[in-house]
Coordinates of C-alpha atoms in Angstrom, one line a residue:
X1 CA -65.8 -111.9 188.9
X2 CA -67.2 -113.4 192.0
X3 CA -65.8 -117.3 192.8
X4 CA -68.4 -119.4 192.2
X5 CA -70.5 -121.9 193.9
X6 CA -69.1 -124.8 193.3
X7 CA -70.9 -128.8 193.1
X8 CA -74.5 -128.5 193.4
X9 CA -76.8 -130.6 192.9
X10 CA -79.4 -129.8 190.3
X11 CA -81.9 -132.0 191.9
X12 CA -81.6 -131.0 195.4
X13 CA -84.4 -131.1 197.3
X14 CA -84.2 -127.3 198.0
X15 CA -83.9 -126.3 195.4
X16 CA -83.6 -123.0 193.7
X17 CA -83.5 -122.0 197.4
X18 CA -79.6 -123.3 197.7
X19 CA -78.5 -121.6 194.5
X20 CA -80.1 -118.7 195.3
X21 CA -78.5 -118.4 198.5
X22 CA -75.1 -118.7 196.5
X23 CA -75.5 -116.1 194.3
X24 CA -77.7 -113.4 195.7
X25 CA -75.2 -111.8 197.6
X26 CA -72.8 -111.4 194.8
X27 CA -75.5 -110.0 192.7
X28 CA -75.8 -107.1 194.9
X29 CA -72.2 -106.9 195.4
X30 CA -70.6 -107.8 192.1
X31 CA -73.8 -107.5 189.6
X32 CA -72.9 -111.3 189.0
X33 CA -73.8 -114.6 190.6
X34 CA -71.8 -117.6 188.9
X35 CA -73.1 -121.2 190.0
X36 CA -71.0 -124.9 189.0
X37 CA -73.8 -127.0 189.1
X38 CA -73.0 -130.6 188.9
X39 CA -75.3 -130.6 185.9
X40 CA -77.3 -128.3 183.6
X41 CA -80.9 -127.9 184.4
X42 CA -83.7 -129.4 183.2
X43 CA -86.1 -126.5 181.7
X44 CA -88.2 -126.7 184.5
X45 CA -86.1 -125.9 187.0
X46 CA -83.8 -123.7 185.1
X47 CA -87.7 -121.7 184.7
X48 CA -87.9 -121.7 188.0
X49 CA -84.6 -120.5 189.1
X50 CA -85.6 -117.5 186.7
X51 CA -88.9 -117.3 188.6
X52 CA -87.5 -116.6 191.8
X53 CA -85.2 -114.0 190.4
X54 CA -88.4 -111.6 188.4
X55 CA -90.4 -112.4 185.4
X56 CA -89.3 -113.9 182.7
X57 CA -89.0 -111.7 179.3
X58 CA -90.9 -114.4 176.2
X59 CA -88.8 -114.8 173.5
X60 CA -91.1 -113.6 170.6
X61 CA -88.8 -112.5 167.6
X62 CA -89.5 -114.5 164.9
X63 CA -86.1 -115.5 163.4
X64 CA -85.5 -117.3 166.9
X65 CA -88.2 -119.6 167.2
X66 CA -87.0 -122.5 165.7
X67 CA -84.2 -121.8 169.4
X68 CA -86.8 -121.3 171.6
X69 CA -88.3 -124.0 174.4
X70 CA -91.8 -123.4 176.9
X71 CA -91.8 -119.7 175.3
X72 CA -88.6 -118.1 177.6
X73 CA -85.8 -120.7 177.0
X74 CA -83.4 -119.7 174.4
X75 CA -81.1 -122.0 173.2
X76 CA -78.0 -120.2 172.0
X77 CA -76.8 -123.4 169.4
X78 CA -73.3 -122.3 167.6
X79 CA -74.8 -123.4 164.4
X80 CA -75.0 -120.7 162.5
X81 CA -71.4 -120.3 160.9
X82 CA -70.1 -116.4 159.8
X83 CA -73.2 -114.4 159.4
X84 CA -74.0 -110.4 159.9
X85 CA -77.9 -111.1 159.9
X86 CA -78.2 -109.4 163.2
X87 CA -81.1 -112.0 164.3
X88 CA -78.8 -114.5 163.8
X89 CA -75.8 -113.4 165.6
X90 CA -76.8 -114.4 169.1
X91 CA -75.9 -118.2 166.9
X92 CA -72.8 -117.1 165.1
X93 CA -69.4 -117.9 165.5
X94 CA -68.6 -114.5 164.4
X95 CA -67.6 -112.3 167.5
X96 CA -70.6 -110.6 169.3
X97 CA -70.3 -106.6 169.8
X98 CA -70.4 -105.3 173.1
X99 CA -74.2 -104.0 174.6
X100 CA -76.7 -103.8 176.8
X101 CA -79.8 -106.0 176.3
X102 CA -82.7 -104.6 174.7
X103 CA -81.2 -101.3 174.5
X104 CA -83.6 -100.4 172.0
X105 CA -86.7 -101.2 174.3
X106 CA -88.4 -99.1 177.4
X107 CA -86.9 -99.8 180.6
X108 CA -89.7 -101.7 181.9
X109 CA -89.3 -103.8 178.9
X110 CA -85.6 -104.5 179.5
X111 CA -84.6 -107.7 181.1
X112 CA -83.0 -106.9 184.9
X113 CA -80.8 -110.2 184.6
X114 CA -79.8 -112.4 181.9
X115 CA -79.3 -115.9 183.2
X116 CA -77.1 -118.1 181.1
X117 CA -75.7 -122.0 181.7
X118 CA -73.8 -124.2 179.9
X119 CA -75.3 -127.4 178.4
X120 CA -72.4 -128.3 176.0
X121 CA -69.2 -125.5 175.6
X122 CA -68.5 -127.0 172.3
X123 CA -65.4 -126.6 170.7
X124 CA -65.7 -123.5 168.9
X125 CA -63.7 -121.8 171.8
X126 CA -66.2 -118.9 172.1
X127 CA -65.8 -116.8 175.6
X128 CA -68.5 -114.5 177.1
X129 CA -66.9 -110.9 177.8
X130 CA -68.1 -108.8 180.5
X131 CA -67.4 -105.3 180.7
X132 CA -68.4 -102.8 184.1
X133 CA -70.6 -100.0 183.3
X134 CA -69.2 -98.0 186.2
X135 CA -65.6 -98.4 184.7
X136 CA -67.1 -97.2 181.4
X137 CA -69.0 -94.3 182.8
X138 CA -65.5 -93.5 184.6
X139 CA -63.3 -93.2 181.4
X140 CA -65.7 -90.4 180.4
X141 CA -65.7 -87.3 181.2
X142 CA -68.0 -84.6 183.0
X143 CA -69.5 -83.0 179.4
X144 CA -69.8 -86.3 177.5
X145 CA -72.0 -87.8 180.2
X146 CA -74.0 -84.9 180.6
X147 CA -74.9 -85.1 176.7
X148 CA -75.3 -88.6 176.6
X149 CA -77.7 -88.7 179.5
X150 CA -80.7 -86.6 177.2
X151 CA -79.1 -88.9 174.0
X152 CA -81.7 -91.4 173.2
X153 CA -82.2 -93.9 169.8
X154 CA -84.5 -91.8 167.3
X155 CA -86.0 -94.6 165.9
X156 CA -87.2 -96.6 168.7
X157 CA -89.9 -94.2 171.2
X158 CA -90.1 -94.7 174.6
X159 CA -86.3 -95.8 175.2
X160 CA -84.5 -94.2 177.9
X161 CA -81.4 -92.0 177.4
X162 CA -77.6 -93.7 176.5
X163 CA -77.0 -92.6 180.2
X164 CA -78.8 -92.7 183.3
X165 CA -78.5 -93.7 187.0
X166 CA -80.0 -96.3 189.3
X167 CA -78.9 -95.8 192.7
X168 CA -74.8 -95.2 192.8
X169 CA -74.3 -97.0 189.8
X170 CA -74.5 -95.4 186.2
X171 CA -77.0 -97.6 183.7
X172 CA -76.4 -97.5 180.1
X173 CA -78.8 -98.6 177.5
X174 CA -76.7 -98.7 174.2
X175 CA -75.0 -101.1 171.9
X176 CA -72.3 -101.5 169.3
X177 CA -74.4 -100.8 166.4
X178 CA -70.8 -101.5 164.2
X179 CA -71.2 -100.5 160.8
X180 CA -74.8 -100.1 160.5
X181 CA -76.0 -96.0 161.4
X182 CA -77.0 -95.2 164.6
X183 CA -80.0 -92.5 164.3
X184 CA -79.8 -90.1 167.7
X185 CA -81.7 -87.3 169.0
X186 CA -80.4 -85.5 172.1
X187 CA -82.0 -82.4 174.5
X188 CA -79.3 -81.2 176.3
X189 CA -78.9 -77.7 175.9
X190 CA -76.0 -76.9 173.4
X191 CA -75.8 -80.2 171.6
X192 CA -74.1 -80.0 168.7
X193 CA -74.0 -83.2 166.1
X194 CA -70.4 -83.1 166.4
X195 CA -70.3 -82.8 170.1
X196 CA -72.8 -85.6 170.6
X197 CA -70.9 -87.7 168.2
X198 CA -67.6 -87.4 169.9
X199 CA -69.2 -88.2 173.2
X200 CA -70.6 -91.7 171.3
X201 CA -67.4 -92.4 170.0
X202 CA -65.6 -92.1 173.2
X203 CA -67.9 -94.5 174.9
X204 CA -67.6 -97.0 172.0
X205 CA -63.8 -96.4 172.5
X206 CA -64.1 -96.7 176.4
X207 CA -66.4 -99.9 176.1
X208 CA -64.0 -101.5 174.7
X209 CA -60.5 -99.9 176.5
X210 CA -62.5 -100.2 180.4
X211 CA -60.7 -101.8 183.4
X212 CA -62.6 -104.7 185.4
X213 CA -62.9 -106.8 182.4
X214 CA -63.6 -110.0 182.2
X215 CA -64.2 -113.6 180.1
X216 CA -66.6 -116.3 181.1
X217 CA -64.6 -119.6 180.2
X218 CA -67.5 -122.0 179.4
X219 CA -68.1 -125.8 180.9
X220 CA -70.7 -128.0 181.4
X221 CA -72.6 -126.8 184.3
X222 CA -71.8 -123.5 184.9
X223 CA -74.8 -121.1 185.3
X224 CA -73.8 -117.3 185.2
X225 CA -76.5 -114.6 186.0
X226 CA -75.3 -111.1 184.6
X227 CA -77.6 -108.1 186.0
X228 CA -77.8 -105.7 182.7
X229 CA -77.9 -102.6 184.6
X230 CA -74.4 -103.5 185.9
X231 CA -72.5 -104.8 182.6
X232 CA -72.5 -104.8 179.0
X233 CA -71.6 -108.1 177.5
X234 CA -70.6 -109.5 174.4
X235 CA -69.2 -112.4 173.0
X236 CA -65.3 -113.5 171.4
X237 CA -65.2 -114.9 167.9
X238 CA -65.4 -119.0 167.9
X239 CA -63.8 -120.8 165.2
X240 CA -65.0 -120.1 161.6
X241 CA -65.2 -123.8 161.0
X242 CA -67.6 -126.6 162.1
X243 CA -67.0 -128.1 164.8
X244 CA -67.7 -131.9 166.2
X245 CA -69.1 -130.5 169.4
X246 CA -71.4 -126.9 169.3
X247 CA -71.6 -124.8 172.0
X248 CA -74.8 -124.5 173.5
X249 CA -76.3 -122.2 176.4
X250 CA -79.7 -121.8 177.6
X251 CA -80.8 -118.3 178.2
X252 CA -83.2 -116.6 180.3
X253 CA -83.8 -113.0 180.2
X254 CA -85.5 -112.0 183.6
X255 CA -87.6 -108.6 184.3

């Protein structure tokens, strides 16, 4: 992980110009750009640090809204104990499974960056992971990437295959689905269900065995921007009790 930029001021006058300049180059370099600011944005500028970056993605699903400020802020509040109500995990203090974000969309509908910063990291001891998807893609071999790259979700149409490439690096749009089924249809010629299966199962396995990995440490402050066609992410477990402080991050997701 990139070092980061270190004591600036959230209401500098040039701003997100100065921030920008801190983290662009380690973007293209690293697929990361981690900011200490002295302190956590206000919404508007955090908005507009997202603005400079793309778009950013609303935050429509309805179980959220109750987390969501000026339409795009999500605020990821630790609050929602042990749960496996997937629309609720993002809140959990259950661990959160490695994956790509909106795997289950169209690429033009997935978010380029996710941009998250601390407001309060809480005492439930959570940690962001961050895993390489080059260092996944290299852990498997010549056959399982050529089936996985015409392996796409059956149930959601107009996703793009597990597998594909953007430039030099390999992209992957695929998640941990854990115990619930993952539906699959694949075009490569040959496929077999057991062939395609093994391949799936030695990327989970790779996922979560990859070198390069690392942990986002939380404090008040910090502002990480992940670039999901670089890294799958996930989340530690945080203590199963409550806690006097909860963790909270904002969230942008960026197109």
């Amino acid at each position: 992980m990139p070092e980061p930029t270190v004591g600036f001021p959230a209401a500098a006058a040039d701003f997100p110009g100065k921030v920008l300049e801190g983290i662009e180059e380690d973007l293209l370099r690293y697929g990361l750009g981690v900011v200490r600011l002295d302190e956590p944005l206000p919404n508007d500028h955090f908005r507009k640090l997202g603005s400079a970056l793309g778009t950013a993605i609303p935050e429509t699903a309805p179980a959220v809204q109750s987390y969501v400020e000026d339409g795009v802020v999500l605020n990821l509040l630790a609050d929602a104990g042990i749960t496996q109500d997937v629309s609720l995990q993002p809140f959990a203090s259950n661990p959160l499974s490695l994956h790509s974000e909106g795997s289950g969309r169209s690429v033009a509908d997935q978010p380029r960056y996710i941009v998250l910063m601390c407001v309060e990291p809480g005492d439930n001891s959570a940690s962001t992971v961050l895993v390489p998807m080059d260092e996944v893609a290299a852990g498997l071999d010549a056959e399982d990437l050529r089936l996985l790259r015409a392996t796409r979700y059956a149930d959601a149409p107009g996703v793009p295959t597990v597998v594909r490439a953007r430039g030099d690096h390999t992209v992957f749009s695929f998640r941990d689905f854990q115990q619930d089924a993952l539906r699959w249809v694949c075009e490569a010629e040959g496929a077999t269900p057991d062939a395609v299966n093994g391949a799936l199962g030695r990327l989970l396995a790779r996922m979560y065995d990859a070198r390069g990995v690392s942990g986002v440490l939380w404090s008040r402050g910090l502002l990480v921007v992940i670039d999901n066609t670089r890294f799958f992410h996930g989340r530690t477990a945080g203590l199963p009790h409550a806690a006097a402080r909860t963790r909270h991050l904002k969230r942008l997701r960026i197109r």
